[in-house]
Amino acid sequence: MLMNFDKLGAWRWILSGICALMALFLLLPILFIVALSFGNSRWLIFPPPGWTLKWYGELFADPRWLQAAFTSAKIAVIVMVLSVAIGLMASLALVRGRFRGREVLRGFFLTPMVLPVVIIAVALYAAFLRLGLNGTLVGFVIAHLIVALPFSIITISGALETFDPSIEDAAILCGASPWEARFRVTLPAISHGLFSAAIFSFLISWDEVVLAIFMASPTLQTLPVKVWTTLRQDLTPVIAAASTLLVLLTVVLMIAAALIRKGKSR
Amino acid sequence: MLSFLTPARRGSGLGMAMPALLLLLAFFVIPVAGLLSRSVTEPVTGLQNYETLLGSATYLRIFFNTFLVSGLVTLITALIAFPVAWALAIMPSRVAAVVFAIILLSMWTNLLARTYAWMVLLQQTGLVNRILMAIGIIDQPIQLTNNLIGVTIGMVYIMLPFMILPLYGVIKKIDPAILQAAALCGATKGQALRRVLLPLATPGIASGALMVFVMSLGYFVTPSLLGGTANMMLAELIVQQVQSLLNWGMGGAAAFILLVVTLALYALQLRLFEGKAR
């Protein structure tokens, strides 16, 4: 009765109502930022007295925003490639390896996801002070790789677990070399896992704030760091414009991820 | 039989895990261990950093804030998430798909963008204050940012998906026949809810609650933007000690306490739920 929507009676409307309110609660602030970014009120009055593209103009006129976005993209792409490559190797070891302590190793690989990122940030900052890596591209990449890798490993090993290794054996029996079998049979079979891992890793790096605040220098900063430092000064609508572009990118990547999932289920 | 004979299998032993292992050892384990060790060696060897942290009212207040906000956020998200997850589990799947899309969109929207939205919505002249005044609940704008109210609202917004999704997974797996049986045996809806559905959903509520609580304890961005320096939480204390005061001993000690609490709660979660799953 309680698990059948049609037989809930009046409760059905209460549940639907709560669900709709929650969805609005999650959705409206995002639409609100998009609306603000086109509003002409510097004091963020809502609804805005008129509409304008001025904040986007300011955003694109300031080379620091563009530079930060470029740095973010560069770091996120490097992190994405490394995270998928290292994650794939680690997943092969975790799913197919035969060695003692495999479960312990799996748990260990996931710890950066469990630990508060602020602890990792402060610890890495201290280590990088000694190594001279703060404020460098390498520093950013390492920091983001540490937090992206667990997601990559989860996604790729999930895909590997559903792939029957005897198909790879079949390819070898049919004359493929082991590496050929791996590259031409296994990799295509788990490609949806690799793509999801790539999208996750990219987004994690692209959106990451806490580590980036510590790694940043006045000359090298990512987009979230630029948003963060601007936010601490004032709530200018330029941030709404930047946020809107970020939301747009998220939507595009989410659709890409959904298409990959759909392709896999076919 | 074949699978352990072929060379394809031989190559994927421990060696393949080496890059990830070395990376995490060099840039995760050693730095974190280094940070924690500084809590007992700086400025001088001993436990004085912990004594200061746990012995002064200023710092105890920060611990109190952290646990208060995390507890409130957990409670509120659980209260909202239960009916929502329940509705999602039994709704027509087309409608549920729309709600899921909204949940995922919100989850993956840049954290700073979401926090910015709430900073604007909650400010003195913001929309929330204006709506509350328009419907006559308040006469004058109330302070909603730079205090723990703002932090709690912002954190509930961010943590909701993390409560809904695991809870949905648990409720979806409940066999509708069990509730049908309850109805056949004469249970009213209220009784079936209290004595059948809620107990069956409890593992999901507890696991979601633990996750949200642990994540809230170590949260930095939202508390620091919506809470202001007067209402610090633990993560902000760590950053302040290290970044502004260069007091690595105190920062390390605060980090150690956060780490111990986090790991203890995760261990609890593993014991409670992994054991049951098997």
XYZ file of C-alpha atoms in Angstrom:
544
model
C 0.000 0.000 0.000
C 2.704 2.479 1.051
C 4.865 1.314 -1.851
C 2.139 1.732 -4.434
C 1.803 5.282 -5.678
C -1.750 4.894 -6.931
C -3.090 3.442 -3.690
C -1.645 6.097 -1.396
C -4.755 8.270 -1.470
C -4.284 11.714 0.051
C -0.730 10.819 1.057
C 0.178 10.774 -2.579
C -0.339 14.532 -2.795
C 1.621 15.211 0.371
C 4.568 13.152 -0.872
C 4.453 14.680 -4.352
C 4.215 18.125 -2.785
C 7.301 17.624 -0.612
C 9.157 16.184 -3.584
C 8.215 19.128 -5.811
C 9.193 21.673 -3.136
C 12.556 19.953 -2.682
C 13.159 19.960 -6.439
C 12.360 23.687 -6.553
C 14.632 24.304 -3.566
C 17.483 22.630 -5.461
C 16.718 24.156 -8.843
C 15.686 27.764 -8.120
C 19.009 29.053 -6.750
C 20.710 27.861 -9.945
C 18.122 29.558 -12.168
C 18.397 32.599 -9.883
C 22.112 32.994 -10.659
C 21.463 32.640 -14.383
C 18.792 35.370 -14.172
C 21.060 37.638 -12.098
C 23.853 37.360 -14.641
C 21.573 38.994 -17.235
C 20.113 41.563 -14.803
C 21.339 45.164 -14.925
C 21.367 45.758 -11.152
C 24.828 45.988 -9.652
C 23.213 45.510 -6.225
C 21.682 42.241 -7.373
C 18.096 43.399 -6.993
C 15.665 40.664 -8.008
C 13.714 40.703 -10.222
C 16.151 43.003 -12.020
C 14.866 46.359 -13.330
C 16.247 45.570 -16.802
C 18.366 43.129 -18.763
C 21.929 43.453 -19.963
C 24.976 41.545 -21.188
C 27.325 43.961 -19.437
C 28.586 41.462 -16.825
C 29.610 39.022 -19.524
C 31.388 41.943 -21.203
C 33.267 42.712 -17.998
C 34.088 39.040 -17.560
C 35.602 38.681 -21.024
C 37.312 42.078 -20.890
C 39.323 41.100 -17.813
C 42.294 38.987 -18.946
C 42.644 37.526 -15.442
C 39.330 35.668 -15.747
C 40.263 34.252 -19.124
C 43.711 33.321 -17.917
C 42.266 31.586 -14.857
C 39.798 29.672 -17.040
C 42.615 28.632 -19.358
C 44.765 27.465 -16.424
C 41.796 25.518 -15.027
C 41.176 23.822 -18.360
C 44.849 22.952 -18.801
C 45.113 21.436 -15.315
C 41.803 19.597 -15.639
C 42.794 18.001 -18.956
C 46.169 16.816 -17.620
C 44.500 15.496 -14.464
C 41.867 13.748 -16.573
C 44.442 11.919 -18.719
C 46.664 10.919 -15.793
C 43.730 9.942 -13.601
C 42.277 7.609 -16.244
C 45.674 6.081 -17.095
C 46.783 5.499 -13.500
C 43.240 4.561 -12.500
C 43.034 1.960 -15.265
C 46.299 0.353 -14.193
C 45.275 0.328 -10.549
C 41.863 -1.102 -11.444
C 43.443 -3.912 -13.474
C 45.537 -4.783 -10.434
C 42.547 -4.585 -8.069
C 40.106 -6.547 -10.241
C 42.377 -9.121 -11.855
C 45.472 -9.194 -9.681
C 46.162 -12.185 -7.501
C 48.130 -10.903 -4.556
C 47.679 -10.663 -0.842
C 46.255 -7.519 0.678
C 44.208 -6.624 -2.401
C 41.218 -5.509 -0.335
C 43.452 -3.443 1.934
C 44.937 -1.801 -1.140
C 41.459 -1.033 -2.481
C 40.537 0.592 0.811
C 43.783 2.560 0.810
C 43.201 3.861 -2.732
C 39.835 5.253 -1.662
C 41.030 7.061 1.502
C 41.636 10.461 -0.188
C 37.896 10.481 -0.908
C 37.039 9.854 2.738
C 39.405 12.332 4.370
C 38.339 15.996 4.652
C 39.963 17.723 1.696
C 41.123 20.563 3.955
C 43.513 18.151 5.704
C 44.975 17.004 2.377
C 45.277 20.636 1.274
C 47.150 21.809 4.353
C 49.401 18.727 4.367
C 50.280 19.082 0.675
C 50.849 22.799 1.095
C 53.446 22.072 3.778
C 55.129 19.398 1.655
C 55.119 21.615 -1.440
C 56.678 24.482 0.518
C 59.744 22.271 0.938
C 59.675 20.979 -2.633
C 58.995 24.405 -4.146
C 55.883 23.113 -5.901
C 53.362 25.653 -4.596
C 52.152 27.969 -7.329
C 53.264 25.583 -10.081
C 51.244 23.646 -12.633
C 52.809 20.395 -11.383
C 51.657 21.177 -7.845
C 48.074 21.764 -8.994
C 48.057 18.591 -11.074
C 49.390 16.403 -8.245
C 46.915 17.857 -5.741
C 43.917 17.337 -8.007
C 45.091 13.918 -9.101
C 45.080 12.731 -5.472
C 41.370 13.539 -5.083
C 40.306 12.526 -8.620
C 41.992 9.118 -8.595
C 39.571 7.380 -6.159
C 36.595 8.259 -8.403
C 38.483 7.037 -11.427
C 39.356 3.749 -9.726
C 35.765 3.172 -8.542
C 34.311 3.827 -12.000
C 36.863 1.823 -13.993
C 36.998 -1.166 -11.655
C 33.193 -1.198 -11.717
C 33.302 -1.499 -15.500
C 36.092 -4.108 -15.391
C 34.175 -6.295 -12.950
C 31.310 -6.676 -15.401
C 33.685 -7.640 -18.226
C 34.362 -11.368 -18.483
C 38.150 -11.897 -18.800
C 37.589 -15.102 -20.750
C 36.639 -12.932 -23.733
C 40.187 -11.606 -23.614
C 41.428 -15.205 -23.428
C 39.297 -16.030 -26.464
C 41.008 -13.242 -28.395
C 44.412 -14.643 -27.416
C 43.360 -18.131 -28.460
C 42.327 -16.671 -31.789
C 45.869 -15.421 -32.247
C 45.953 -11.949 -30.675
C 48.979 -11.062 -28.573
C 48.182 -10.333 -24.898
C 48.688 -6.608 -25.403
C 46.670 -6.630 -28.575
C 43.875 -8.426 -26.730
C 43.985 -5.874 -23.987
C 43.942 -2.856 -26.264
C 41.558 -4.097 -28.920
C 39.163 -6.210 -26.850
C 39.185 -5.190 -23.195
C 39.621 -1.428 -23.553
C 36.758 -0.981 -26.036
C 34.548 -3.168 -23.841
C 35.064 -0.953 -20.792
C 35.206 2.325 -22.732
C 32.024 3.625 -21.063
C 33.797 3.278 -17.693
C 36.856 5.082 -19.038
C 34.760 7.938 -20.416
C 32.812 8.314 -17.173
C 36.080 8.308 -15.226
C 37.433 10.968 -17.588
C 34.388 13.211 -17.141
C 34.411 12.768 -13.351
C 38.133 13.510 -13.127
C 37.832 16.565 -15.340
C 34.926 17.981 -13.333
C 36.591 17.273 -9.987
C 39.701 19.171 -11.022
C 37.789 21.928 -12.810
C 35.537 22.627 -9.785
C 38.003 21.988 -6.982
C 38.436 24.970 -4.615
C 40.097 24.056 -1.337
C 43.290 22.469 -2.671
C 43.493 25.162 -5.346
C 43.372 27.981 -2.779
C 46.505 26.543 -1.202
C 48.317 25.733 -4.438
C 47.604 29.113 -6.078
C 50.068 31.966 -6.390
C 49.382 35.530 -7.539
C 50.553 34.546 -11.014
C 48.978 31.112 -11.300
C 45.380 30.555 -10.254
C 42.423 28.504 -11.394
C 38.901 29.728 -12.096
C 37.507 28.640 -8.685
C 40.359 30.499 -6.954
C 39.534 33.628 -8.956
C 35.839 33.268 -8.017
C 36.821 32.677 -4.381
C 39.041 35.762 -4.079
C 36.468 37.925 -5.879
C 33.652 36.596 -3.655
C 35.538 37.552 -0.527
C 35.672 41.174 -1.733
C 32.132 41.697 -3.006
C 29.172 39.943 -4.567
C 29.547 41.487 -8.033
C 27.222 40.197 -10.792
C 30.349 39.282 -12.768
C 30.482 36.189 -10.552
C 26.916 35.397 -11.603
C 28.057 35.555 -15.229
C 31.037 33.294 -14.526
C 28.800 30.916 -12.547
C 26.298 30.753 -15.385
C 29.017 29.670 -17.796
C 30.092 27.031 -15.273
C 26.495 25.763 -14.984
C 26.319 25.592 -18.772
C 29.477 23.483 -18.883
C 28.080 21.179 -16.179
C 24.889 20.653 -18.167
C 26.876 19.819 -21.308
C 29.064 17.320 -19.453
C 26.049 15.773 -17.710
C 24.330 15.242 -21.038
C 27.544 13.706 -22.399
C 27.690 11.355 -19.399
C 24.016 10.418 -19.846
C 24.583 9.665 -23.539
C 27.542 7.437 -22.638
C 25.381 5.517 -20.165
C 22.657 5.168 -22.783
C 25.152 3.930 -25.366
C 26.385 1.339 -22.891
C 22.908 -0.029 -22.136
C 22.147 -0.578 -25.814
C 41.240 -22.760 -16.160
C 42.789 -20.778 -18.902
C 42.554 -17.482 -17.142
C 45.555 -17.868 -14.871
C 47.730 -19.459 -17.555
C 47.651 -16.659 -20.087
C 50.244 -13.892 -19.983
C 47.444 -11.329 -19.986
C 46.738 -12.204 -16.399
C 50.359 -12.293 -15.276
C 50.943 -8.641 -16.165
C 48.150 -7.329 -13.983
C 49.526 -8.073 -10.569
C 50.756 -5.674 -7.965
C 53.025 -3.967 -10.510
C 50.081 -2.295 -12.225
C 49.079 -0.724 -8.920
C 52.522 0.821 -8.428
C 51.960 4.246 -10.034
C 48.863 4.889 -7.919
C 50.535 3.469 -4.826
C 53.700 5.574 -5.164
C 51.698 8.709 -5.957
C 49.548 8.306 -2.865
C 52.510 7.430 -0.640
C 54.560 10.435 -1.739
C 51.823 13.040 -1.942
C 49.186 11.835 0.472
C 50.470 9.533 3.226
C 53.807 11.247 3.871
C 52.449 14.832 3.799
C 49.502 13.971 6.066
C 51.786 12.085 8.467
C 54.156 15.047 8.401
C 51.350 17.478 9.242
C 50.111 15.325 12.115
C 53.611 14.899 13.537
C 54.047 18.668 13.669
C 51.156 18.821 16.144
C 53.345 17.176 18.790
C 56.700 18.686 17.820
C 55.947 22.362 17.247
C 56.753 24.731 18.821
C 58.208 22.241 21.345
C 57.768 18.506 21.759
C 54.692 17.602 23.792
C 50.934 17.642 23.860
C 50.579 21.354 24.625
C 48.755 22.043 21.337
C 46.055 19.574 22.264
C 45.841 21.021 25.755
C 45.289 24.500 24.309
C 42.716 23.234 21.803
C 40.671 21.237 24.278
C 41.203 23.528 27.236
C 40.179 26.983 26.074
C 36.642 28.289 25.670
C 37.442 29.883 22.280
C 38.418 26.584 20.713
C 35.740 24.552 22.451
C 33.243 26.995 20.961
C 34.570 26.095 17.495
C 34.131 22.375 18.204
C 30.641 23.101 19.484
C 29.769 25.102 16.326
C 31.102 22.318 14.126
C 29.108 19.564 15.812
C 25.998 21.740 16.140
C 25.895 22.705 12.469
C 26.767 19.178 11.286
C 24.069 17.714 13.548
C 21.432 20.213 12.411
C 22.312 19.727 8.750
C 22.102 15.944 9.174
C 18.736 16.155 10.941
C 17.168 18.559 8.445
C 18.436 16.703 5.363
C 17.156 13.396 6.826
C 13.708 14.887 7.477
C 13.468 16.176 3.901
C 15.182 13.227 2.247
C 12.957 10.490 3.664
C 9.671 11.584 2.034
C 11.526 12.598 -1.128
C 13.352 9.273 -1.489
C 10.117 7.440 -0.726
C 8.233 9.435 -3.366
C 11.022 8.874 -5.898
C 10.922 5.122 -5.298
C 7.222 4.791 -6.119
C 6.551 7.667 -8.530
C 5.977 7.104 -12.244
C 9.530 6.773 -13.556
C 9.178 9.648 -16.014
C 8.496 12.138 -13.214
C 11.214 10.609 -11.043
C 13.710 11.019 -13.906
C 13.066 14.780 -13.946
C 13.627 15.043 -10.190
C 16.805 12.971 -10.501
C 18.089 15.244 -13.245
C 17.549 18.251 -10.941
C 19.329 16.497 -8.063
C 22.307 15.637 -10.273
C 22.433 19.115 -11.800
C 22.550 20.684 -8.360
C 25.155 18.184 -7.179
C 27.462 18.847 -10.104
C 27.019 22.610 -10.257
C 30.125 24.412 -9.088
C 30.187 24.623 -5.298
C 31.168 28.301 -5.311
C 28.337 29.127 -7.718
C 25.827 27.471 -5.380
C 27.270 29.186 -2.315
C 27.253 32.514 -4.160
C 23.545 32.040 -4.902
C 22.815 31.668 -1.201
C 25.041 34.611 -0.251
C 22.935 36.789 -2.558
C 19.585 35.223 -1.596
C 20.218 35.530 2.138
C 21.732 39.002 2.326
C 19.903 41.826 4.152
C 18.252 43.106 0.978
C 18.048 39.625 -0.514
C 15.079 37.781 -1.895
C 14.516 35.579 1.169
C 14.275 38.567 3.513
C 12.008 40.412 1.076
C 9.662 37.439 0.707
C 9.514 36.908 4.479
C 8.628 40.595 4.914
C 6.060 40.533 2.122
C 4.124 37.692 3.691
C 4.371 39.388 7.062
C 6.474 36.896 9.005
C 9.041 39.587 9.867
C 8.910 43.403 9.947
C 12.587 44.089 9.396
C 15.243 42.211 7.486
C 16.896 39.596 9.705
C 20.548 38.644 9.650
C 20.808 35.424 7.660
C 24.450 35.474 6.585
C 27.618 35.747 8.660
C 26.042 33.444 11.198
C 25.283 29.787 11.691
C 21.772 30.114 10.175
C 23.332 30.939 6.820
C 25.856 28.117 7.133
C 23.108 25.627 7.981
C 20.905 26.647 5.038
C 23.818 26.569 2.605
C 25.030 23.204 3.879
C 21.543 21.625 3.778
C 21.379 22.698 0.149
C 24.692 21.044 -0.636
C 24.208 17.860 1.423
C 20.621 16.991 0.397
C 21.624 14.870 -2.633
C 24.039 12.856 -0.476
C 21.155 11.908 1.787
C 18.506 11.335 -0.878
C 20.530 9.061 -3.154
C 21.567 6.345 -0.636
C 18.125 6.455 0.990
C 16.462 6.027 -2.389
C 18.643 2.971 -3.035
C 17.437 1.345 0.183
C 13.731 2.191 -0.184
C 13.673 1.103 -3.828
C 14.809 -2.367 -2.764
C 11.989 -2.817 -0.251
C 9.536 -5.449 -1.476
C 6.090 -3.770 -1.903
C 4.511 -7.092 -0.908
C 5.714 -6.562 2.679
C 3.680 -3.372 2.923
C 0.771 -5.019 1.218
C 0.939 -7.713 3.861
C 0.850 -5.060 6.565
C -2.274 -3.576 4.996
C -3.920 -6.983 4.686
C -3.245 -7.641 8.345
C -5.198 -4.516 9.121
C -2.433 -1.962 9.670
C -3.469 1.619 9.033
C -1.196 3.763 6.850
C 0.294 5.404 9.922
C 1.024 2.047 11.520
C 2.509 0.632 8.338
C 4.730 3.697 8.045
C 5.908 3.619 11.653
C 6.268 -0.104 12.120
C 7.189 -1.388 8.663
C 8.474 1.223 6.209
C 10.543 3.311 8.637
C 12.307 0.329 10.238
C 13.078 -1.077 6.787
C 14.468 2.284 5.650
C 16.535 2.811 8.797
C 19.795 1.373 7.373
C 19.554 3.888 4.525
C 18.749 6.794 6.834
C 21.599 5.882 9.175
C 24.146 5.432 6.414
C 23.143 8.670 4.673
C 23.141 10.500 7.995
C 26.627 9.302 8.892
C 27.932 10.329 5.491
C 26.370 13.793 5.643
C 27.539 14.291 9.228
C 31.132 13.314 8.429
C 31.242 15.459 5.284
C 29.820 18.437 7.185
C 32.398 18.152 9.963
C 35.279 18.845 7.581
C 33.557 21.323 5.275
C 35.433 24.517 4.571
C 34.080 26.604 1.689
C 30.434 27.131 2.626
C 31.009 27.770 6.353
C 33.716 30.270 5.608
C 31.687 32.208 3.007
C 28.299 32.118 4.766
C 29.470 32.010 8.370
C 32.118 34.679 8.660
C 35.111 34.609 11.002
C 33.059 35.088 14.162
C 31.379 31.706 13.701
C 34.260 29.478 12.765
C 34.071 25.757 12.189
C 36.865 23.217 12.539
C 38.102 23.268 8.926
C 38.325 27.056 9.017
C 40.322 26.855 12.239
C 42.867 24.572 10.561
C 43.216 26.913 7.588
C 43.460 29.989 9.795
C 46.141 28.487 12.020
C 48.242 27.417 9.054
C 47.658 30.221 6.581
C 47.282 33.365 8.683
C 49.001 32.506 11.945
C 51.634 30.096 10.558
C 51.011 28.025 13.663
C 51.606 24.568 12.219
C 51.508 22.882 15.598
C 47.978 24.036 16.347
C 46.840 23.472 12.756
C 48.226 19.947 12.859
C 46.526 19.216 16.173
C 43.144 20.444 14.902
C 43.650 18.387 11.724
C 44.461 15.324 13.807
C 41.261 15.666 15.847
C 39.201 16.080 12.662
C 40.935 13.072 11.113
C 40.334 10.834 14.119
C 36.642 11.747 14.338
C 36.193 11.259 10.579
C 37.907 7.877 10.466
C 36.113 6.679 13.601
C 32.722 7.509 12.091
C 33.639 5.813 8.806
C 34.782 2.719 10.665
C 31.443 2.724 12.472
C 29.629 2.988 9.140
C 31.616 0.082 7.677
C 30.911 -2.103 10.699
C 27.226 -1.252 10.754
C 26.485 -1.655 7.081
C 29.094 -3.841 5.422
C 28.405 -6.596 7.909
C 24.689 -6.482 7.148
C 25.135 -6.480 3.411
C 26.937 -9.825 3.500
